[in-house]
mmCIF file with all atom_site columns, N, CA, C and O in Angstrom:
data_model
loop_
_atom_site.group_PDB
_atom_site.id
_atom_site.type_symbol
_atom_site.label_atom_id
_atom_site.label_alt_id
_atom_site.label_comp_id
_atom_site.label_asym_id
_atom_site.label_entity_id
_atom_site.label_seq_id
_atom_site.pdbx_PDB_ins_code
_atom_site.Cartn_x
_atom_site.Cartn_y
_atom_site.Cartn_z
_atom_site.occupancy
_atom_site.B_iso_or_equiv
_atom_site.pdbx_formal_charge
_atom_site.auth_seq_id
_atom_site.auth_comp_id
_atom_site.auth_asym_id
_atom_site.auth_atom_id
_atom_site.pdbx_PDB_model_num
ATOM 1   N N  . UNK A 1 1  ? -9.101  6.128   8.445  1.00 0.00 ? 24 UNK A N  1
ATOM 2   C CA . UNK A 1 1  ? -8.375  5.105   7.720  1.00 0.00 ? 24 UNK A CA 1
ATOM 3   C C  . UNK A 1 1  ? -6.878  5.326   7.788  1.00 0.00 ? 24 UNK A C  1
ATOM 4   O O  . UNK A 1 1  ? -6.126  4.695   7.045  1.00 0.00 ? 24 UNK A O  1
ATOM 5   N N  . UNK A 1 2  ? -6.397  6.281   8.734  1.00 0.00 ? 25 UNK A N  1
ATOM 6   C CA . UNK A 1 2  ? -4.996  6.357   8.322  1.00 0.00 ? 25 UNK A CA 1
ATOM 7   C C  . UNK A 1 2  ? -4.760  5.540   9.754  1.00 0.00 ? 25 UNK A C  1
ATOM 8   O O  . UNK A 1 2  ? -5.421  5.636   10.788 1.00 0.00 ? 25 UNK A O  1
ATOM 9   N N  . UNK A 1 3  ? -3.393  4.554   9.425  1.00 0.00 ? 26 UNK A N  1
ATOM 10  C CA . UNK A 1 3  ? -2.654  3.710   9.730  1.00 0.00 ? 26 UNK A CA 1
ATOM 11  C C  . UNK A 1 3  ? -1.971  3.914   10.999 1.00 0.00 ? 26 UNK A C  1
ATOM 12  O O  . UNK A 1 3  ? -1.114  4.793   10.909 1.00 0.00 ? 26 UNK A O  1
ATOM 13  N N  . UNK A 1 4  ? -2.078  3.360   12.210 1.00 0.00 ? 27 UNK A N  1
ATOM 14  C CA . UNK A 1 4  ? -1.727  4.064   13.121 1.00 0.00 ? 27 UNK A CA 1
ATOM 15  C C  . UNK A 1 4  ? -0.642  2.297   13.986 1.00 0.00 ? 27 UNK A C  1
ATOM 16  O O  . UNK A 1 4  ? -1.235  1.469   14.678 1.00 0.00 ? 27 UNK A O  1
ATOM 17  N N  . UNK A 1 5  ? 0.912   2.198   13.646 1.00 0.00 ? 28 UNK A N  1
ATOM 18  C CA . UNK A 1 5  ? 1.409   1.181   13.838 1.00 0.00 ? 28 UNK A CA 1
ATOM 19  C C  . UNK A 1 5  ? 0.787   0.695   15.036 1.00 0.00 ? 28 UNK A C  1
ATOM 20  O O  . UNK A 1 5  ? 0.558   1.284   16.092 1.00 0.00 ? 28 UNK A O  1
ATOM 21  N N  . UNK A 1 6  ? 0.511   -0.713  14.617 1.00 0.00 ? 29 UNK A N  1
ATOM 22  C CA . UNK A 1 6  ? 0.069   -2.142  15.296 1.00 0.00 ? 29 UNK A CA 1
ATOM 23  C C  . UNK A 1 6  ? -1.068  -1.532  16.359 1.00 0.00 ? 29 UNK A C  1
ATOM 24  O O  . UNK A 1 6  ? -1.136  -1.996  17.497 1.00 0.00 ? 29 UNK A O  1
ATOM 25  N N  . UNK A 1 7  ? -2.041  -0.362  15.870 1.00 0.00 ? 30 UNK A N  1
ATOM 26  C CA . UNK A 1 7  ? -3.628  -0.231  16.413 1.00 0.00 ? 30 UNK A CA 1
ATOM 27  C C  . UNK A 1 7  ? -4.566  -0.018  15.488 1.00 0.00 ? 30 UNK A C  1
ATOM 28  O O  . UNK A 1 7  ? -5.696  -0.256  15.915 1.00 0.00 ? 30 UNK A O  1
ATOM 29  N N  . UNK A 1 8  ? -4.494  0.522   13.824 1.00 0.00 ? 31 UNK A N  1
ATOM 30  C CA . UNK A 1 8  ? -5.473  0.466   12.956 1.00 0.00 ? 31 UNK A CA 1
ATOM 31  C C  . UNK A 1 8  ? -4.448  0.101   11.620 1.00 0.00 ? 31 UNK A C  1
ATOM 32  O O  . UNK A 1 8  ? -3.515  0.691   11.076 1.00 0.00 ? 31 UNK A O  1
ATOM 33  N N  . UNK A 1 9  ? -5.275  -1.428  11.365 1.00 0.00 ? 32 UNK A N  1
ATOM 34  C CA . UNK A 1 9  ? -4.232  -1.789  9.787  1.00 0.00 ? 32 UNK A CA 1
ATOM 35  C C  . UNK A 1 9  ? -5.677  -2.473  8.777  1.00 0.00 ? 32 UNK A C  1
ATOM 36  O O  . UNK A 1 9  ? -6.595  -3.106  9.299  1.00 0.00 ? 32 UNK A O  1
ATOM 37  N N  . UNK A 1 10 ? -5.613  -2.248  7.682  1.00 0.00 ? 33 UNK A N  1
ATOM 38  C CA . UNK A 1 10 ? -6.666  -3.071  6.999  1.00 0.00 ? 33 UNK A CA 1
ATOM 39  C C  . UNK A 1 10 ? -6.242  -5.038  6.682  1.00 0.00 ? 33 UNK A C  1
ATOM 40  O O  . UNK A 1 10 ? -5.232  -5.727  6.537  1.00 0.00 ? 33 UNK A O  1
ATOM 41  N N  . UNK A 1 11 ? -7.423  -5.189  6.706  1.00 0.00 ? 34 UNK A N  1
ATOM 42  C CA . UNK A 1 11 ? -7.257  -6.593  6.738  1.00 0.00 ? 34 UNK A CA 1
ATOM 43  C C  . UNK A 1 11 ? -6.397  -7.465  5.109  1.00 0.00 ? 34 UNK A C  1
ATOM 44  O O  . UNK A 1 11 ? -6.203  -6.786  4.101  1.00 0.00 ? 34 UNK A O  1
ATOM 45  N N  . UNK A 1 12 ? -6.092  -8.629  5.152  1.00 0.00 ? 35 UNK A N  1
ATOM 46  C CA . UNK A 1 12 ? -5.645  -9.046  3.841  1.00 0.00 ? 35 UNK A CA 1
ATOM 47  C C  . UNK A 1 12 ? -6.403  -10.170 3.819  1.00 0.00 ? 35 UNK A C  1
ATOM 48  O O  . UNK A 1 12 ? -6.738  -10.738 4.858  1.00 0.00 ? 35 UNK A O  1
ATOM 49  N N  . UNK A 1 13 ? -6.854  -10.732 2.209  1.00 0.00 ? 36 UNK A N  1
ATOM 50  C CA . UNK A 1 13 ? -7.634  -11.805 2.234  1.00 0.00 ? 36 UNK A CA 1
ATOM 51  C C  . UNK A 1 13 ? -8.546  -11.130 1.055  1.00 0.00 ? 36 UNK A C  1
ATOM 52  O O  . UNK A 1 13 ? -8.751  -9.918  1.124  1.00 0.00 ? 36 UNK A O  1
ATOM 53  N N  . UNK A 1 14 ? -9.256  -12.101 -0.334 1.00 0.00 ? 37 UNK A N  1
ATOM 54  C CA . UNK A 1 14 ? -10.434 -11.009 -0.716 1.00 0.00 ? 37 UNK A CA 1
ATOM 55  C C  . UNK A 1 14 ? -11.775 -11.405 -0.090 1.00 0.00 ? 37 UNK A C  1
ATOM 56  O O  . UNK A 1 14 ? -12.886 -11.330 -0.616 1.00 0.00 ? 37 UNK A O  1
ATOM 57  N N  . UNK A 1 15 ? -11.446 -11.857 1.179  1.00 0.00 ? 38 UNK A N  1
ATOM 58  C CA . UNK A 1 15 ? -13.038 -11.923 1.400  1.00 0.00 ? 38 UNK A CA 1
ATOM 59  C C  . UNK A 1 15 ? -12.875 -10.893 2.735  1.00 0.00 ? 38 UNK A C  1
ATOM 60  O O  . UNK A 1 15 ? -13.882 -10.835 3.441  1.00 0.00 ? 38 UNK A O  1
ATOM 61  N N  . UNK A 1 16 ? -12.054 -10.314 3.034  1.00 0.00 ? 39 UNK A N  1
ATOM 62  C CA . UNK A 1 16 ? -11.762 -9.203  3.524  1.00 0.00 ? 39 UNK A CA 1
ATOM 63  C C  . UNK A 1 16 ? -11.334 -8.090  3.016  1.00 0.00 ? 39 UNK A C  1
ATOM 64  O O  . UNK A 1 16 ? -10.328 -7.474  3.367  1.00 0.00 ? 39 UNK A O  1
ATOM 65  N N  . UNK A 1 17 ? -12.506 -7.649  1.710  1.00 0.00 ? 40 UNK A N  1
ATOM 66  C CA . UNK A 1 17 ? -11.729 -5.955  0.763  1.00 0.00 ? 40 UNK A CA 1
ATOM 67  C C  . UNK A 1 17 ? -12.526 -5.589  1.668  1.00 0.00 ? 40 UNK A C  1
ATOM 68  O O  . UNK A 1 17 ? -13.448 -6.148  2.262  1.00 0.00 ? 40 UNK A O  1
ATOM 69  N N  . UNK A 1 18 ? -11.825 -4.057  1.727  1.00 0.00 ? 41 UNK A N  1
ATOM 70  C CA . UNK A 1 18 ? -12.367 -3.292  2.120  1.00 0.00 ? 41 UNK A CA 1
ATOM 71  C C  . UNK A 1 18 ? -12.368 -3.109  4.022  1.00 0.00 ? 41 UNK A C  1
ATOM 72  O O  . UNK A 1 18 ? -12.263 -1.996  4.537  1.00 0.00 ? 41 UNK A O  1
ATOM 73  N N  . UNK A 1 19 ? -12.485 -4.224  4.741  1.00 0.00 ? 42 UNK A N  1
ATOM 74  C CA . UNK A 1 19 ? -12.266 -4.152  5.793  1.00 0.00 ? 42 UNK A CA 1
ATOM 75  C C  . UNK A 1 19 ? -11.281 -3.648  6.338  1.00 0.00 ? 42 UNK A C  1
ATOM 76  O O  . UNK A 1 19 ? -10.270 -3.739  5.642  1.00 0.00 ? 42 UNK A O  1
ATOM 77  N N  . UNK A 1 20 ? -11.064 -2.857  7.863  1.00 0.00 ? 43 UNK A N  1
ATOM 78  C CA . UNK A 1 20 ? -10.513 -2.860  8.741  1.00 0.00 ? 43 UNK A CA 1
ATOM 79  C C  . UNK A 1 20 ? -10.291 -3.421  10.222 1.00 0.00 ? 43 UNK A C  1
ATOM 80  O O  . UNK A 1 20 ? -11.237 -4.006  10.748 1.00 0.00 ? 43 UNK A O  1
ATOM 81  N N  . UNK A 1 21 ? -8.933  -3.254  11.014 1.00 0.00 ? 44 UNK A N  1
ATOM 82  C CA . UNK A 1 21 ? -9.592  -3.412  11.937 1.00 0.00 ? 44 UNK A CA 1
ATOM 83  C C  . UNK A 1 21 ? -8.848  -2.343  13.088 1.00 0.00 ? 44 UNK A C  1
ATOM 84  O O  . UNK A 1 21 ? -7.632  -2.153  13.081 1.00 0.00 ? 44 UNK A O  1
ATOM 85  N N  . UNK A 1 22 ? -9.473  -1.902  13.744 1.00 0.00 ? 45 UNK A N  1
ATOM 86  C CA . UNK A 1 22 ? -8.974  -1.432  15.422 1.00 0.00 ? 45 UNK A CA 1
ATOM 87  C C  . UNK A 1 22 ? -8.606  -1.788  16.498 1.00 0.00 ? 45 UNK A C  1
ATOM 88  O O  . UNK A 1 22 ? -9.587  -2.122  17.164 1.00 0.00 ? 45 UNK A O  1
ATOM 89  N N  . UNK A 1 23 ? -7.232  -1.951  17.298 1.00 0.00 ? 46 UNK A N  1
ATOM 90  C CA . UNK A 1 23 ? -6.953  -2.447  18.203 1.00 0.00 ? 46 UNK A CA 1
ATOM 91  C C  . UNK A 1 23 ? -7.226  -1.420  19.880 1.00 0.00 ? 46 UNK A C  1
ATOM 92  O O  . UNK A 1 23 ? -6.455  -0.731  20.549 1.00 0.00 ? 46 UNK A O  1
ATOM 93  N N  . UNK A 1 24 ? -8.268  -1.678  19.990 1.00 0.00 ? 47 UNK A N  1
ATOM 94  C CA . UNK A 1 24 ? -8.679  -0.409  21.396 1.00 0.00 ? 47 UNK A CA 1
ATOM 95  C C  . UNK A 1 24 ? -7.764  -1.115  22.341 1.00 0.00 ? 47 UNK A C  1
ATOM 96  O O  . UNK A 1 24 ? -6.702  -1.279  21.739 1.00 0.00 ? 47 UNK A O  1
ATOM 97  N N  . UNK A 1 25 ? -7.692  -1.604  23.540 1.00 0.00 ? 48 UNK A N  1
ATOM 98  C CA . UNK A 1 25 ? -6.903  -2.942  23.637 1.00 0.00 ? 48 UNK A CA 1
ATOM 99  C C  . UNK A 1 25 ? -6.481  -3.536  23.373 1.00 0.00 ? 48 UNK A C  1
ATOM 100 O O  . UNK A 1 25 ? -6.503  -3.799  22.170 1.00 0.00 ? 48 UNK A O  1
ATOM 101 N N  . UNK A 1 26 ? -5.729  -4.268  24.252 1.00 0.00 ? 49 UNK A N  1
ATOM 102 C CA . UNK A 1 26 ? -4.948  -5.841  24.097 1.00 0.00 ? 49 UNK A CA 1
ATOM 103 C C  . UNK A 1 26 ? -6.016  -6.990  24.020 1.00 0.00 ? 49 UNK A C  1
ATOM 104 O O  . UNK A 1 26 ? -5.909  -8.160  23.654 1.00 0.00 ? 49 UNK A O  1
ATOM 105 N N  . UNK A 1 27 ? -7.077  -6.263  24.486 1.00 0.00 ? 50 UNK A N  1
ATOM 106 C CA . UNK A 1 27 ? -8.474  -7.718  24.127 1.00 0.00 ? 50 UNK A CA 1
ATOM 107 C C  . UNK A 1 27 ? -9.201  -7.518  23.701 1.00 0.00 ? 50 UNK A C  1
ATOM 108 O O  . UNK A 1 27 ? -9.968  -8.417  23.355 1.00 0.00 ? 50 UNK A O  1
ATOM 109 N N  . UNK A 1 28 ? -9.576  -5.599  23.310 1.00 0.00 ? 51 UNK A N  1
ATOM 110 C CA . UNK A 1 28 ? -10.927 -5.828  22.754 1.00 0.00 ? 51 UNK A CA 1
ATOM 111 C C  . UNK A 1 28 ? -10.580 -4.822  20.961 1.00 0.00 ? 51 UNK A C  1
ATOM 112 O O  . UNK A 1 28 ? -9.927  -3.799  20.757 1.00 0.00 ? 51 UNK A O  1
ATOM 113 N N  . UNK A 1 29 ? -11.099 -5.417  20.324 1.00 0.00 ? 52 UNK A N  1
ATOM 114 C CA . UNK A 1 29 ? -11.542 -4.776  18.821 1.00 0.00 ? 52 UNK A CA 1
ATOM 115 C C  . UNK A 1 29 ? -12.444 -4.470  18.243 1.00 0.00 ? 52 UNK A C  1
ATOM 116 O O  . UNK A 1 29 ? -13.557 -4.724  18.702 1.00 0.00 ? 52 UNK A O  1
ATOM 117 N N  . UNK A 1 30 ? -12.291 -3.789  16.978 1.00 0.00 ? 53 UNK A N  1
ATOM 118 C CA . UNK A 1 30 ? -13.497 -3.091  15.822 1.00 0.00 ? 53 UNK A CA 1
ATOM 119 C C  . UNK A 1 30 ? -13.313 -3.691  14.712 1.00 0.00 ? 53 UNK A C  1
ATOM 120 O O  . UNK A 1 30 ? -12.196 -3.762  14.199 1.00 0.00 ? 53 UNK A O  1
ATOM 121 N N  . UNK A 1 31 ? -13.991 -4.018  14.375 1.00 0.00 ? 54 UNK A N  1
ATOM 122 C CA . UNK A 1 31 ? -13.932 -4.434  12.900 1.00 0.00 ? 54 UNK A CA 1
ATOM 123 C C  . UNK A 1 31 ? -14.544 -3.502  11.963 1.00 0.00 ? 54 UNK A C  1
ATOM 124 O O  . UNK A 1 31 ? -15.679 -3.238  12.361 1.00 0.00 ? 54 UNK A O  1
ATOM 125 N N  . UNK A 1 32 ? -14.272 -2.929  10.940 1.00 0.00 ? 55 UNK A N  1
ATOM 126 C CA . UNK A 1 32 ? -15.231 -2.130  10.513 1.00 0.00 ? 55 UNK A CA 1
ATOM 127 C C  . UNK A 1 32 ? -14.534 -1.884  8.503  1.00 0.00 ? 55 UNK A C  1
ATOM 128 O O  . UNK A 1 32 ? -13.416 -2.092  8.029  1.00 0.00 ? 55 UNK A O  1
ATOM 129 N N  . UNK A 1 33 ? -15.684 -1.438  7.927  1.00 0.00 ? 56 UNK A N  1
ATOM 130 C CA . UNK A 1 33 ? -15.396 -0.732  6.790  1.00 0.00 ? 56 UNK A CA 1
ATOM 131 C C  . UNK A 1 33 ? -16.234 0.521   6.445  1.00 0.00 ? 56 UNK A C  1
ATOM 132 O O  . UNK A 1 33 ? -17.450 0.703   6.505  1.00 0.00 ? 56 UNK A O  1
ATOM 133 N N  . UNK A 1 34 ? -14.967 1.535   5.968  1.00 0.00 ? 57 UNK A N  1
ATOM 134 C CA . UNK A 1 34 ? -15.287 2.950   5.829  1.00 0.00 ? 57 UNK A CA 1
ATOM 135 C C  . UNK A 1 34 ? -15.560 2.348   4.846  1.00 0.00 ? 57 UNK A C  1
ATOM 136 O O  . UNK A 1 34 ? -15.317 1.247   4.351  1.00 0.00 ? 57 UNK A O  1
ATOM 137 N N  . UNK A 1 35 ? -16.520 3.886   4.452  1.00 0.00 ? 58 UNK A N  1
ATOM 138 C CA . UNK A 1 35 ? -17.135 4.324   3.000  1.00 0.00 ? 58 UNK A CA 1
ATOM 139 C C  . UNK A 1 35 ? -16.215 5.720   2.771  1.00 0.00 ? 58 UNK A C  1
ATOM 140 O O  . UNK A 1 35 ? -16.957 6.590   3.225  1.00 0.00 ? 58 UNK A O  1
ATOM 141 N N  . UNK A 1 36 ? -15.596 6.056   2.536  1.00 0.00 ? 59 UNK A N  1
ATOM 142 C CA . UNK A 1 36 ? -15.058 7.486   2.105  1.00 0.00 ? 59 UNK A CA 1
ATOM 143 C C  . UNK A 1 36 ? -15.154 8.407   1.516  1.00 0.00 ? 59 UNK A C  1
ATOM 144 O O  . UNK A 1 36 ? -14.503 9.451   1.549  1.00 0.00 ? 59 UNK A O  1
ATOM 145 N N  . UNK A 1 37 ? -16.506 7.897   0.545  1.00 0.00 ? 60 UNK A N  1
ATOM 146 C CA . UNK A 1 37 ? -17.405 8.628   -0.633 1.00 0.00 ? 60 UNK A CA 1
ATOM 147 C C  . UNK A 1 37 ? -18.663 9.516   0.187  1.00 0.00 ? 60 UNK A C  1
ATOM 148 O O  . UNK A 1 37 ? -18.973 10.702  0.070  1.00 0.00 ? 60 UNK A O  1
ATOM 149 N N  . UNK A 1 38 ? -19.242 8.430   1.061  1.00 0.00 ? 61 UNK A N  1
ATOM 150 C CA . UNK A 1 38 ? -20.252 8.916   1.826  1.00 0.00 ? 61 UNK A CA 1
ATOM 151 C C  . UNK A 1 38 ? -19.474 9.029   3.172  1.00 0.00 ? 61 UNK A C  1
ATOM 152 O O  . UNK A 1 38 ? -20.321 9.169   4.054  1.00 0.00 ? 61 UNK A O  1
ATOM 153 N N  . UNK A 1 39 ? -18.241 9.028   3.694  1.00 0.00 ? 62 UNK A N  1
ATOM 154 C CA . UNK A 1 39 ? -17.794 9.421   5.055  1.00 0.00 ? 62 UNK A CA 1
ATOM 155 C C  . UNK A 1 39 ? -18.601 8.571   5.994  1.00 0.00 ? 62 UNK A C  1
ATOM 156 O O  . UNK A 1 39 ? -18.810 9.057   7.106  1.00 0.00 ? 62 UNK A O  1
ATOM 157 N N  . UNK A 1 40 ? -19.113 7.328   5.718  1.00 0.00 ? 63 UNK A N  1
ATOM 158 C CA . UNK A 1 40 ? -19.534 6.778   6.655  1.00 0.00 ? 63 UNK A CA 1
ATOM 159 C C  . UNK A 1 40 ? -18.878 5.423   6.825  1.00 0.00 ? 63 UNK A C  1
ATOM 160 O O  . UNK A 1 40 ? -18.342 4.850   5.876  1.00 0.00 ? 63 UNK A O  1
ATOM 161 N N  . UNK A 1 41 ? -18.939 4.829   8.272  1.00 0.00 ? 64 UNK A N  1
ATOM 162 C CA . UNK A 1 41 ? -18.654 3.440   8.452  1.00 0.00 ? 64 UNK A CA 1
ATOM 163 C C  . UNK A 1 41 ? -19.158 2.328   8.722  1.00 0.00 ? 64 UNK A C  1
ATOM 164 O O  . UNK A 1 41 ? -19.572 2.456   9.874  1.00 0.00 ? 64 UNK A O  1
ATOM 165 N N  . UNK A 1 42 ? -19.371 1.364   8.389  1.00 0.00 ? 65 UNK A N  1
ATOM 166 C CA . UNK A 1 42 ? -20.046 -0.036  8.925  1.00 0.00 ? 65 UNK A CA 1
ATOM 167 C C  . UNK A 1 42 ? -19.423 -0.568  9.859  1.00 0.00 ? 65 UNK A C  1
ATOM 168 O O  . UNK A 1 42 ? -18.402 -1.150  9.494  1.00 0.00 ? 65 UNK A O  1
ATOM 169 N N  . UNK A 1 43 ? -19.725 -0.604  11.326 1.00 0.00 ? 66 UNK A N  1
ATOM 170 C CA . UNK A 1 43 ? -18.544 -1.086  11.948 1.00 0.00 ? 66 UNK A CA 1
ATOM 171 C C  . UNK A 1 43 ? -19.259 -2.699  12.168 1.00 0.00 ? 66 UNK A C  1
ATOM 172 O O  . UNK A 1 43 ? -20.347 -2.494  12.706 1.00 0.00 ? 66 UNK A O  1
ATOM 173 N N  . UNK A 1 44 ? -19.073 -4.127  11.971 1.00 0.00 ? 67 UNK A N  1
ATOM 174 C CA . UNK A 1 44 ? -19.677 -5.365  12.136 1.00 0.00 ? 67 UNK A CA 1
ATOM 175 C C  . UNK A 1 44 ? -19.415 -5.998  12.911 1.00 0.00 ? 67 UNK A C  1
ATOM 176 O O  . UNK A 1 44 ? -19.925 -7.118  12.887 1.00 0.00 ? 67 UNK A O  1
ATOM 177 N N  . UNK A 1 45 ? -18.494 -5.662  14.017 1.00 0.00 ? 68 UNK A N  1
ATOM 178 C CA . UNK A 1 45 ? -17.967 -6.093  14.881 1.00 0.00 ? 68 UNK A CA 1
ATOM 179 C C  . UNK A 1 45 ? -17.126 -5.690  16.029 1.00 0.00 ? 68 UNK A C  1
ATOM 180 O O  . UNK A 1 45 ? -15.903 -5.787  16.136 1.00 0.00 ? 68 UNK A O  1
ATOM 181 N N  . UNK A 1 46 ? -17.909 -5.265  16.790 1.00 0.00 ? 69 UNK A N  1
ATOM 182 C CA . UNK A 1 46 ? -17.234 -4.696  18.213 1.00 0.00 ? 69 UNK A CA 1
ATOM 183 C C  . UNK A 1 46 ? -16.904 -5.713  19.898 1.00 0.00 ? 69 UNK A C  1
ATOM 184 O O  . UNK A 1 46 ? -17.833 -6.207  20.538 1.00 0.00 ? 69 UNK A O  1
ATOM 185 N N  . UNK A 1 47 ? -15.901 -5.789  20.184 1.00 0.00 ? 70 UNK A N  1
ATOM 186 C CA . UNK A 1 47 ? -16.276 -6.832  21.436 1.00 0.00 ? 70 UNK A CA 1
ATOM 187 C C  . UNK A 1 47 ? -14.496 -7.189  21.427 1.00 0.00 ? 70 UNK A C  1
ATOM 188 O O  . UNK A 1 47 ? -13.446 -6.643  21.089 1.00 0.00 ? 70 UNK A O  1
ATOM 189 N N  . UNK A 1 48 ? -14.854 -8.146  21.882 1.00 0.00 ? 71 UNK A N  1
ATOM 190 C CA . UNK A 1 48 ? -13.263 -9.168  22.737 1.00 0.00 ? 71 UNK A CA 1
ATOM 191 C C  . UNK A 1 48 ? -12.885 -9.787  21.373 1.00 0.00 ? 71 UNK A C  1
ATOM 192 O O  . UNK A 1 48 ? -13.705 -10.310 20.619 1.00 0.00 ? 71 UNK A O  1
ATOM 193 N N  . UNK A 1 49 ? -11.668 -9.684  21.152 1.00 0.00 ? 72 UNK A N  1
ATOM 194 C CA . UNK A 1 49 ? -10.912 -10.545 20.407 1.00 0.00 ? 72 UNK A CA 1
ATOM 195 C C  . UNK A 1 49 ? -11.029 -11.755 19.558 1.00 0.00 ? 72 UNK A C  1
ATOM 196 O O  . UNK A 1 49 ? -10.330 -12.687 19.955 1.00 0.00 ? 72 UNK A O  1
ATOM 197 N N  . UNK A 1 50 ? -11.608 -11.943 18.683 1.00 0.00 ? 73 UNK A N  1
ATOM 198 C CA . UNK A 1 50 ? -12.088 -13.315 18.333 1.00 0.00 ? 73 UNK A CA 1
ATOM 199 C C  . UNK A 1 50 ? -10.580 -14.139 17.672 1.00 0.00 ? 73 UNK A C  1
ATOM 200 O O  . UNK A 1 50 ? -9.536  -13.682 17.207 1.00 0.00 ? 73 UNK A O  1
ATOM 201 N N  . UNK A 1 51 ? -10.961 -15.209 17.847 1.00 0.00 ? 74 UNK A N  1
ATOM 202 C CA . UNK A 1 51 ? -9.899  -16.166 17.398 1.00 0.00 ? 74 UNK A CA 1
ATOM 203 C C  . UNK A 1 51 ? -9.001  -15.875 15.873 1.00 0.00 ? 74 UNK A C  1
ATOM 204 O O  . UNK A 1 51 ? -7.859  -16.072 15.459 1.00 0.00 ? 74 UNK A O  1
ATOM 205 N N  . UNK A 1 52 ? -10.248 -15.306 15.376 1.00 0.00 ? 75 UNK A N  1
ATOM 206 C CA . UNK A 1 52 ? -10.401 -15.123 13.932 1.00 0.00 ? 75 UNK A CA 1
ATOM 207 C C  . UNK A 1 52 ? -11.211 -14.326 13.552 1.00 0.00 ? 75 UNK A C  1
ATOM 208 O O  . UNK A 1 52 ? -12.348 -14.366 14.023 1.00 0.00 ? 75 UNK A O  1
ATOM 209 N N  . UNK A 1 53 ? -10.771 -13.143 12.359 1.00 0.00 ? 76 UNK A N  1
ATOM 210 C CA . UNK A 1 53 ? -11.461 -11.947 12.157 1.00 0.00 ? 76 UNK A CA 1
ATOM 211 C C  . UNK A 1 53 ? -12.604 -12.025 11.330 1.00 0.00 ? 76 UNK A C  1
ATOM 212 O O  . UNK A 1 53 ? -12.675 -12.241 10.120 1.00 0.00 ? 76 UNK A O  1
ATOM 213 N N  . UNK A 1 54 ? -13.559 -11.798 12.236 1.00 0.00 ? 77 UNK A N  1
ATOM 214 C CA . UNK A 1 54 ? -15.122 -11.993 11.460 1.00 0.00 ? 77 UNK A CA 1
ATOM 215 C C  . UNK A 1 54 ? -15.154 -11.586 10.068 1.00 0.00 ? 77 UNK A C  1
ATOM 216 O O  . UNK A 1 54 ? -14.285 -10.825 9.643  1.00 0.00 ? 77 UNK A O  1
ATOM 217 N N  . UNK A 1 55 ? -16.193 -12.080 9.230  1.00 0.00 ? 78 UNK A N  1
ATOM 218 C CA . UNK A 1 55 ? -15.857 -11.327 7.724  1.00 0.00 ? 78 UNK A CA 1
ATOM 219 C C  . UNK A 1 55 ? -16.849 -10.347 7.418  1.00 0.00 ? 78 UNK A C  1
ATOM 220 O O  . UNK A 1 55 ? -18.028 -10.640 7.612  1.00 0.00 ? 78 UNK A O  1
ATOM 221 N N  . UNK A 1 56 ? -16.580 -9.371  7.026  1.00 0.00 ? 79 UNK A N  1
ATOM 222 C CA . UNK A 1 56 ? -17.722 -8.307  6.792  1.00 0.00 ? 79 UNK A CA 1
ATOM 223 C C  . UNK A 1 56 ? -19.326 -8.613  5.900  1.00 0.00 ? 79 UNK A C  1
ATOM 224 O O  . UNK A 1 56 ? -19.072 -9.256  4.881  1.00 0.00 ? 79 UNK A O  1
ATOM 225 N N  . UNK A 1 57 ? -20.402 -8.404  5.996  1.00 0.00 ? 80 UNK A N  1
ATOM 226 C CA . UNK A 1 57 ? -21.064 -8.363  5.446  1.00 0.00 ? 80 UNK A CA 1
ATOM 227 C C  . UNK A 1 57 ? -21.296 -8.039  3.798  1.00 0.00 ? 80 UNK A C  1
ATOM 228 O O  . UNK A 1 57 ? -22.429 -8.066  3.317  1.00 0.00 ? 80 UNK A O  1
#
């Protein structure tokens, strides 16, 4: 979760708490939300760039 300029920032929106996202590329991303209690992550979205950032489960 730590912040790494313009490749890992958390999302804004509340239907985006909790989310992140990852910039691996210029085209492809992660979408994901840590758990930090249990050290684990949900990642919901891996692939090419979508228009618009999927919303987490």
């Amino acid at each position: 979760m730590a912040r790494k300029q313009k490749r890992v920032f958390p999302l804004k929106g509340k239907l985006y708490k909790g989310a992140w996202e990852y910039e691996v590329t210029s085209s492809d991303r992660v979408f994901y939300v840590p758990d930090e209690d249990q050290r684990k992550v949900l990642v919901y979205y891996a692939g090419i760039h979508p228009k618009s950032a999927p919303f987490p489960p």
